[in-house]
Amino acid sequence: MVDDQALVRGGFALILGADPGIEVVGQAADGVEALALARQLKPDVALMDVQMPRMDGIEATRHLVSSQQTGDVRVLVLTTFEDEEYVYGALRAGASGFLLKDTEPADLVAAVKVIAAGEALLAPTVTRRLIEQFVVADASRQRRLSLPALTEREVDVLVAVARGLSNLEIAEELFVSHSTVKTHVSHLLAKLGARDRAQLVMLAYQSGLAKP
């Protein structure tokens, strides 16, 4: 749990620690402390604030996901609507999802579990606004990204992932089994060299396959 405000950090830690499926292994007040603790404790998820002293959440995320020691840590970014430009930076740095700071306690617990499982992006409203305002704008300023050859079904799944659908929702929409969708997502991650679904979303929009 990484946040420079002790009350926020402690409150989230109490909420998460009360769930039998989650253990809060450490708390950090900034990115520097977060990196040191992550190397020591090897958490599954880092719940990361953006604006912090010494090292902000974006830089800390970049270091976490690029290091051999902490590369398996999934970063869940805490954000507000006013932080959208920072959120895009966090996405490019390797964050796996986003969560609004005013989220309900039950949603916080569910979000951490979802990110740990690598299942889906979070806070759909944030994701949609992020895509519309930053991912698409960034893609328009650059050459359209060329993707490796994908099957027709893989393209369908990739576009659905970019819309923020879960595997179960994709299965229902495409009239296939849940396990089939999981297989397609795994193939997409491998073919596109993507770390998780967050990166699949960015690649889908930057390639032009998905549109807001």
mmCIF file of C-alpha atoms in Angstrom:
data_model
loop_
_atom_site.group_PDB
_atom_site.id
_atom_site.type_symbol
_atom_site.label_atom_id
_atom_site.label_comp_id
_atom_site.label_asym_id
_atom_site.label_seq_id
_atom_site.Cartn_x
_atom_site.Cartn_y
_atom_site.Cartn_z
ATOM 1 C CA MET A 1 0.000 0.000 0.000
ATOM 2 C CA VAL A 2 1.745 3.165 -1.249
ATOM 3 C CA ASP A 3 0.425 6.623 -0.371
ATOM 4 C CA ASP A 4 2.022 9.673 1.206
ATOM 5 C CA GLN A 5 -1.049 10.335 3.366
ATOM 6 C CA ALA A 6 -0.868 8.134 6.456
ATOM 7 C CA LEU A 7 -4.622 8.167 7.081
ATOM 8 C CA VAL A 8 -5.437 7.120 3.521
ATOM 9 C CA ARG A 9 -2.732 4.470 3.544
ATOM 10 C CA GLY A 10 -3.801 3.095 6.907
ATOM 11 C CA GLY A 11 -7.498 3.155 6.030
ATOM 12 C CA PHE A 12 -7.015 1.182 2.842
ATOM 13 C CA ALA A 13 -4.722 -1.229 4.649
ATOM 14 C CA LEU A 14 -7.381 -1.879 7.318
ATOM 15 C CA ILE A 15 -10.053 -2.508 4.687
ATOM 16 C CA LEU A 16 -7.877 -4.887 2.703
ATOM 17 C CA GLY A 17 -6.441 -6.653 5.738
ATOM 18 C CA ALA A 18 -9.929 -7.467 6.985
ATOM 19 C CA ASP A 19 -10.490 -9.735 3.979
ATOM 20 C CA PRO A 20 -9.302 -13.312 4.618
ATOM 21 C CA GLY A 21 -7.986 -13.603 1.058
ATOM 22 C CA ILE A 22 -5.692 -10.581 1.264
ATOM 23 C CA GLU A 23 -2.619 -9.906 3.360
ATOM 24 C CA VAL A 24 -1.199 -6.379 3.520
ATOM 25 C CA VAL A 25 2.516 -7.101 3.729
ATOM 26 C CA GLY A 26 3.813 -3.530 3.796
ATOM 27 C CA GLN A 27 3.088 0.192 3.630
ATOM 28 C CA ALA A 28 5.182 2.913 2.003
ATOM 29 C CA ALA A 29 4.929 6.702 2.008
ATOM 30 C CA ASP A 30 6.551 7.252 -1.401
ATOM 31 C CA GLY A 31 7.998 5.506 -4.425
ATOM 32 C CA VAL A 32 11.455 5.104 -2.931
ATOM 33 C CA GLU A 33 10.103 3.223 0.063
ATOM 34 C CA ALA A 34 7.794 1.234 -2.209
ATOM 35 C CA LEU A 35 10.669 -0.065 -4.335
ATOM 36 C CA ALA A 36 12.690 -1.086 -1.288
ATOM 37 C CA LEU A 37 9.753 -2.907 0.278
ATOM 38 C CA ALA A 38 8.764 -4.582 -2.990
ATOM 39 C CA ARG A 39 12.259 -6.010 -3.428
ATOM 40 C CA GLN A 40 12.143 -7.317 0.116
ATOM 41 C CA LEU A 41 8.543 -8.553 0.375
ATOM 42 C CA LYS A 42 7.697 -9.577 -3.245
ATOM 43 C CA PRO A 43 3.991 -8.591 -3.114
ATOM 44 C CA ASP A 44 1.487 -9.706 -5.741
ATOM 45 C CA VAL A 45 -0.071 -6.241 -6.036
ATOM 46 C CA ALA A 46 1.098 -2.715 -5.277
ATOM 47 C CA LEU A 47 -1.719 -0.241 -4.619
ATOM 48 C CA MET A 48 -0.015 2.934 -5.826
ATOM 49 C CA ASP A 49 -0.842 6.622 -5.356
ATOM 50 C CA VAL A 50 0.360 8.948 -8.127
ATOM 51 C CA GLN A 51 1.505 12.199 -6.572
ATOM 52 C CA MET A 52 4.056 11.581 -3.823
ATOM 53 C CA PRO A 53 7.336 13.175 -2.659
ATOM 54 C CA ARG A 54 10.817 11.918 -3.643
ATOM 55 C CA MET A 55 9.495 9.487 -6.274
ATOM 56 C CA ASP A 56 5.964 9.630 -7.696
ATOM 57 C CA GLY A 57 3.784 6.648 -8.529
ATOM 58 C CA ILE A 58 4.521 6.727 -12.240
ATOM 59 C CA GLU A 59 8.264 6.490 -11.800
ATOM 60 C CA ALA A 60 7.857 3.859 -9.086
ATOM 61 C CA THR A 61 5.613 1.820 -11.391
ATOM 62 C CA ARG A 62 8.186 2.010 -14.185
ATOM 63 C CA HIS A 63 10.920 0.744 -11.867
ATOM 64 C CA LEU A 64 8.748 -2.018 -10.389
ATOM 65 C CA VAL A 65 7.638 -3.585 -13.662
ATOM 66 C CA SER A 66 11.027 -3.287 -15.395
ATOM 67 C CA SER A 67 13.117 -4.814 -12.602
ATOM 68 C CA GLN A 68 13.907 -8.522 -12.559
ATOM 69 C CA GLN A 69 13.423 -8.473 -8.793
ATOM 70 C CA THR A 70 9.926 -6.972 -8.864
ATOM 71 C CA GLY A 71 8.712 -7.542 -12.434
ATOM 72 C CA ASP A 72 5.914 -9.852 -11.304
ATOM 73 C CA VAL A 73 4.305 -7.167 -9.141
ATOM 74 C CA ARG A 74 1.061 -5.839 -10.632
ATOM 75 C CA VAL A 75 0.451 -2.158 -10.005
ATOM 76 C CA LEU A 76 -3.020 -0.835 -9.266
ATOM 77 C CA VAL A 77 -2.998 2.959 -9.520
ATOM 78 C CA LEU A 78 -5.076 5.101 -7.167
ATOM 79 C CA THR A 79 -6.451 8.079 -9.033
ATOM 80 C CA THR A 80 -8.980 10.887 -9.209
ATOM 81 C CA PHE A 81 -10.570 12.294 -12.336
ATOM 82 C CA GLU A 82 -8.174 15.226 -12.090
ATOM 83 C CA ASP A 83 -5.207 12.840 -12.398
ATOM 84 C CA GLU A 84 -5.987 11.575 -15.917
ATOM 85 C CA GLU A 85 -2.738 12.760 -17.500
ATOM 86 C CA TYR A 86 -0.831 11.001 -14.733
ATOM 87 C CA VAL A 87 -2.905 7.872 -15.234
ATOM 88 C CA TYR A 88 -1.879 7.670 -18.873
ATOM 89 C CA GLY A 89 1.720 8.009 -17.812
ATOM 90 C CA ALA A 90 1.194 5.163 -15.374
ATOM 91 C CA LEU A 91 -0.339 3.009 -18.102
ATOM 92 C CA ARG A 92 2.670 3.592 -20.330
ATOM 93 C CA ALA A 93 4.906 2.810 -17.361
ATOM 94 C CA GLY A 94 3.255 -0.608 -16.968
ATOM 95 C CA ALA A 95 0.355 -0.180 -14.538
ATOM 96 C CA SER A 96 -2.203 -2.979 -14.720
ATOM 97 C CA GLY A 97 -5.264 -1.023 -13.657
ATOM 98 C CA PHE A 98 -6.792 2.066 -12.133
ATOM 99 C CA LEU A 99 -9.010 2.671 -9.133
ATOM 100 C CA LEU A 100 -10.790 5.814 -8.020
ATOM 101 C CA LYS A 101 -9.862 7.003 -4.549
ATOM 102 C CA ASP A 102 -13.513 7.350 -3.566
ATOM 103 C CA THR A 103 -14.277 3.709 -4.355
ATOM 104 C CA GLU A 104 -16.432 1.670 -1.995
ATOM 105 C CA PRO A 105 -14.574 -0.688 0.414
ATOM 106 C CA ALA A 106 -16.022 -3.818 -1.192
ATOM 107 C CA ASP A 107 -14.955 -2.585 -4.623
ATOM 108 C CA LEU A 108 -11.444 -1.928 -3.332
ATOM 109 C CA VAL A 109 -11.144 -5.519 -2.130
ATOM 110 C CA ALA A 110 -12.556 -6.878 -5.386
ATOM 111 C CA ALA A 111 -10.228 -4.653 -7.416
ATOM 112 C CA VAL A 112 -7.092 -5.953 -5.716
ATOM 113 C CA LYS A 113 -8.204 -9.539 -6.326
ATOM 114 C CA VAL A 114 -9.009 -8.837 -9.972
ATOM 115 C CA ILE A 115 -5.623 -7.233 -10.575
ATOM 116 C CA ALA A 116 -3.855 -10.101 -8.796
ATOM 117 C CA ALA A 117 -5.588 -12.516 -11.176
ATOM 118 C CA GLY A 118 -4.766 -10.384 -14.228
ATOM 119 C CA GLU A 119 -8.412 -10.599 -15.258
ATOM 120 C CA ALA A 120 -9.527 -7.096 -16.261
ATOM 121 C CA LEU A 121 -9.044 -3.372 -16.146
ATOM 122 C CA LEU A 122 -10.785 -1.468 -13.390
ATOM 123 C CA ALA A 123 -12.821 1.725 -12.979
ATOM 124 C CA PRO A 124 -14.436 1.581 -16.458
ATOM 125 C CA THR A 125 -15.278 5.297 -16.406
ATOM 126 C CA VAL A 126 -11.635 6.187 -15.862
ATOM 127 C CA THR A 127 -10.529 3.719 -18.515
ATOM 128 C CA ARG A 128 -12.992 5.067 -21.090
ATOM 129 C CA ARG A 129 -12.048 8.707 -20.485
ATOM 130 C CA LEU A 130 -8.383 7.792 -20.478
ATOM 131 C CA ILE A 131 -8.667 6.091 -23.856
ATOM 132 C CA GLU A 132 -10.659 8.909 -25.397
ATOM 133 C CA GLN A 133 -8.436 11.728 -24.173
ATOM 134 C CA PHE A 134 -4.949 10.251 -24.155
ATOM 135 C CA VAL A 135 -4.465 6.863 -25.809
ATOM 136 C CA VAL A 136 -6.225 7.841 -29.026
ATOM 137 C CA ALA A 137 -4.619 11.297 -29.080
ATOM 138 C CA ASP A 138 -1.204 9.751 -28.577
ATOM 139 C CA ALA A 139 -1.817 7.252 -31.374
ATOM 140 C CA SER A 140 -2.846 10.049 -33.744
ATOM 141 C CA ARG A 141 0.453 11.839 -33.166
ATOM 142 C CA GLN A 142 2.490 8.778 -34.028
ATOM 143 C CA ARG A 143 2.630 6.293 -36.850
ATOM 144 C CA ARG A 144 -0.093 3.718 -36.450
ATOM 145 C CA LEU A 145 1.287 0.696 -34.675
ATOM 146 C CA SER A 146 1.589 -2.427 -36.817
ATOM 147 C CA LEU A 147 0.614 -5.635 -35.052
ATOM 148 C CA PRO A 148 1.692 -9.211 -35.848
ATOM 149 C CA ALA A 149 -0.775 -11.339 -37.814
ATOM 150 C CA LEU A 150 -3.836 -12.186 -35.736
ATOM 151 C CA THR A 151 -6.708 -14.526 -36.470
ATOM 152 C CA GLU A 152 -10.174 -13.060 -36.998
ATOM 153 C CA ARG A 153 -11.283 -14.365 -33.610
ATOM 154 C CA GLU A 154 -8.203 -12.945 -31.894
ATOM 155 C CA VAL A 155 -9.032 -9.545 -33.349
ATOM 156 C CA ASP A 156 -12.599 -9.850 -32.014
ATOM 157 C CA VAL A 157 -11.290 -10.691 -28.556
ATOM 158 C CA LEU A 158 -8.692 -7.918 -28.613
ATOM 159 C CA VAL A 159 -11.298 -5.298 -29.501
ATOM 160 C CA ALA A 160 -13.586 -6.613 -26.755
ATOM 161 C CA VAL A 161 -10.750 -6.413 -24.223
ATOM 162 C CA ALA A 162 -10.161 -2.819 -25.340
ATOM 163 C CA ARG A 163 -13.793 -2.067 -24.548
ATOM 164 C CA GLY A 164 -13.142 -3.172 -20.965
ATOM 165 C CA LEU A 165 -15.104 -6.432 -21.122
ATOM 166 C CA SER A 166 -14.219 -9.296 -18.810
ATOM 167 C CA ASN A 167 -13.534 -12.796 -20.165
ATOM 168 C CA LEU A 168 -17.033 -13.899 -19.144
ATOM 169 C CA GLU A 169 -18.637 -10.934 -20.913
ATOM 170 C CA ILE A 170 -16.560 -11.596 -24.030
ATOM 171 C CA ALA A 171 -17.613 -15.249 -23.996
ATOM 172 C CA GLU A 172 -21.277 -14.277 -23.824
ATOM 173 C CA GLU A 173 -20.928 -11.704 -26.613
ATOM 174 C CA LEU A 174 -19.005 -13.997 -28.980
ATOM 175 C CA PHE A 175 -20.998 -17.140 -28.085
ATOM 176 C CA VAL A 176 -17.931 -19.135 -27.063
ATOM 177 C CA SER A 177 -16.837 -20.728 -23.798
ATOM 178 C CA HIS A 178 -15.060 -18.888 -21.001
ATOM 179 C CA SER A 179 -12.041 -21.165 -21.380
ATOM 180 C CA THR A 180 -11.857 -20.396 -25.107
ATOM 181 C CA VAL A 181 -11.697 -16.686 -24.390
ATOM 182 C CA LYS A 182 -8.961 -17.241 -21.789
ATOM 183 C CA THR A 183 -6.986 -19.155 -24.415
ATOM 184 C CA HIS A 184 -7.385 -16.348 -26.961
ATOM 185 C CA VAL A 185 -6.294 -13.750 -24.403
ATOM 186 C CA SER A 186 -3.226 -15.837 -23.541
ATOM 187 C CA HIS A 187 -2.351 -16.098 -27.236
ATOM 188 C CA LEU A 188 -2.763 -12.331 -27.648
ATOM 189 C CA LEU A 189 -0.488 -11.604 -24.701
ATOM 190 C CA ALA A 190 2.168 -13.890 -26.177
ATOM 191 C CA LYS A 191 1.858 -12.698 -29.784
ATOM 192 C CA LEU A 192 1.855 -9.014 -28.899
ATOM 193 C CA GLY A 193 4.436 -9.233 -26.145
ATOM 194 C CA ALA A 194 1.994 -7.595 -23.738
ATOM 195 C CA ARG A 195 2.395 -7.883 -19.982
ATOM 196 C CA ASP A 196 -1.316 -7.812 -19.181
ATOM 197 C CA ARG A 197 -4.724 -6.637 -20.350
ATOM 198 C CA ALA A 198 -3.897 -2.982 -19.765
ATOM 199 C CA GLN A 199 -1.199 -3.190 -22.417
ATOM 200 C CA LEU A 200 -3.564 -5.052 -24.748
ATOM 201 C CA VAL A 201 -5.967 -2.101 -24.508
ATOM 202 C CA MET A 202 -3.261 0.386 -25.415
ATOM 203 C CA LEU A 203 -2.044 -1.737 -28.348
ATOM 204 C CA ALA A 204 -5.591 -2.183 -29.669
ATOM 205 C CA TYR A 205 -6.135 1.579 -29.861
ATOM 206 C CA GLN A 206 -2.663 2.474 -31.081
ATOM 207 C CA SER A 207 -3.029 -0.030 -33.932
ATOM 208 C CA GLY A 208 -6.415 1.375 -34.944
ATOM 209 C CA LEU A 209 -8.231 -1.933 -34.403
ATOM 210 C CA ALA A 210 -10.260 -0.377 -31.593
ATOM 211 C CA LYS A 211 -11.887 3.033 -31.727
ATOM 212 C CA PRO A 212 -13.534 5.051 -28.931
#
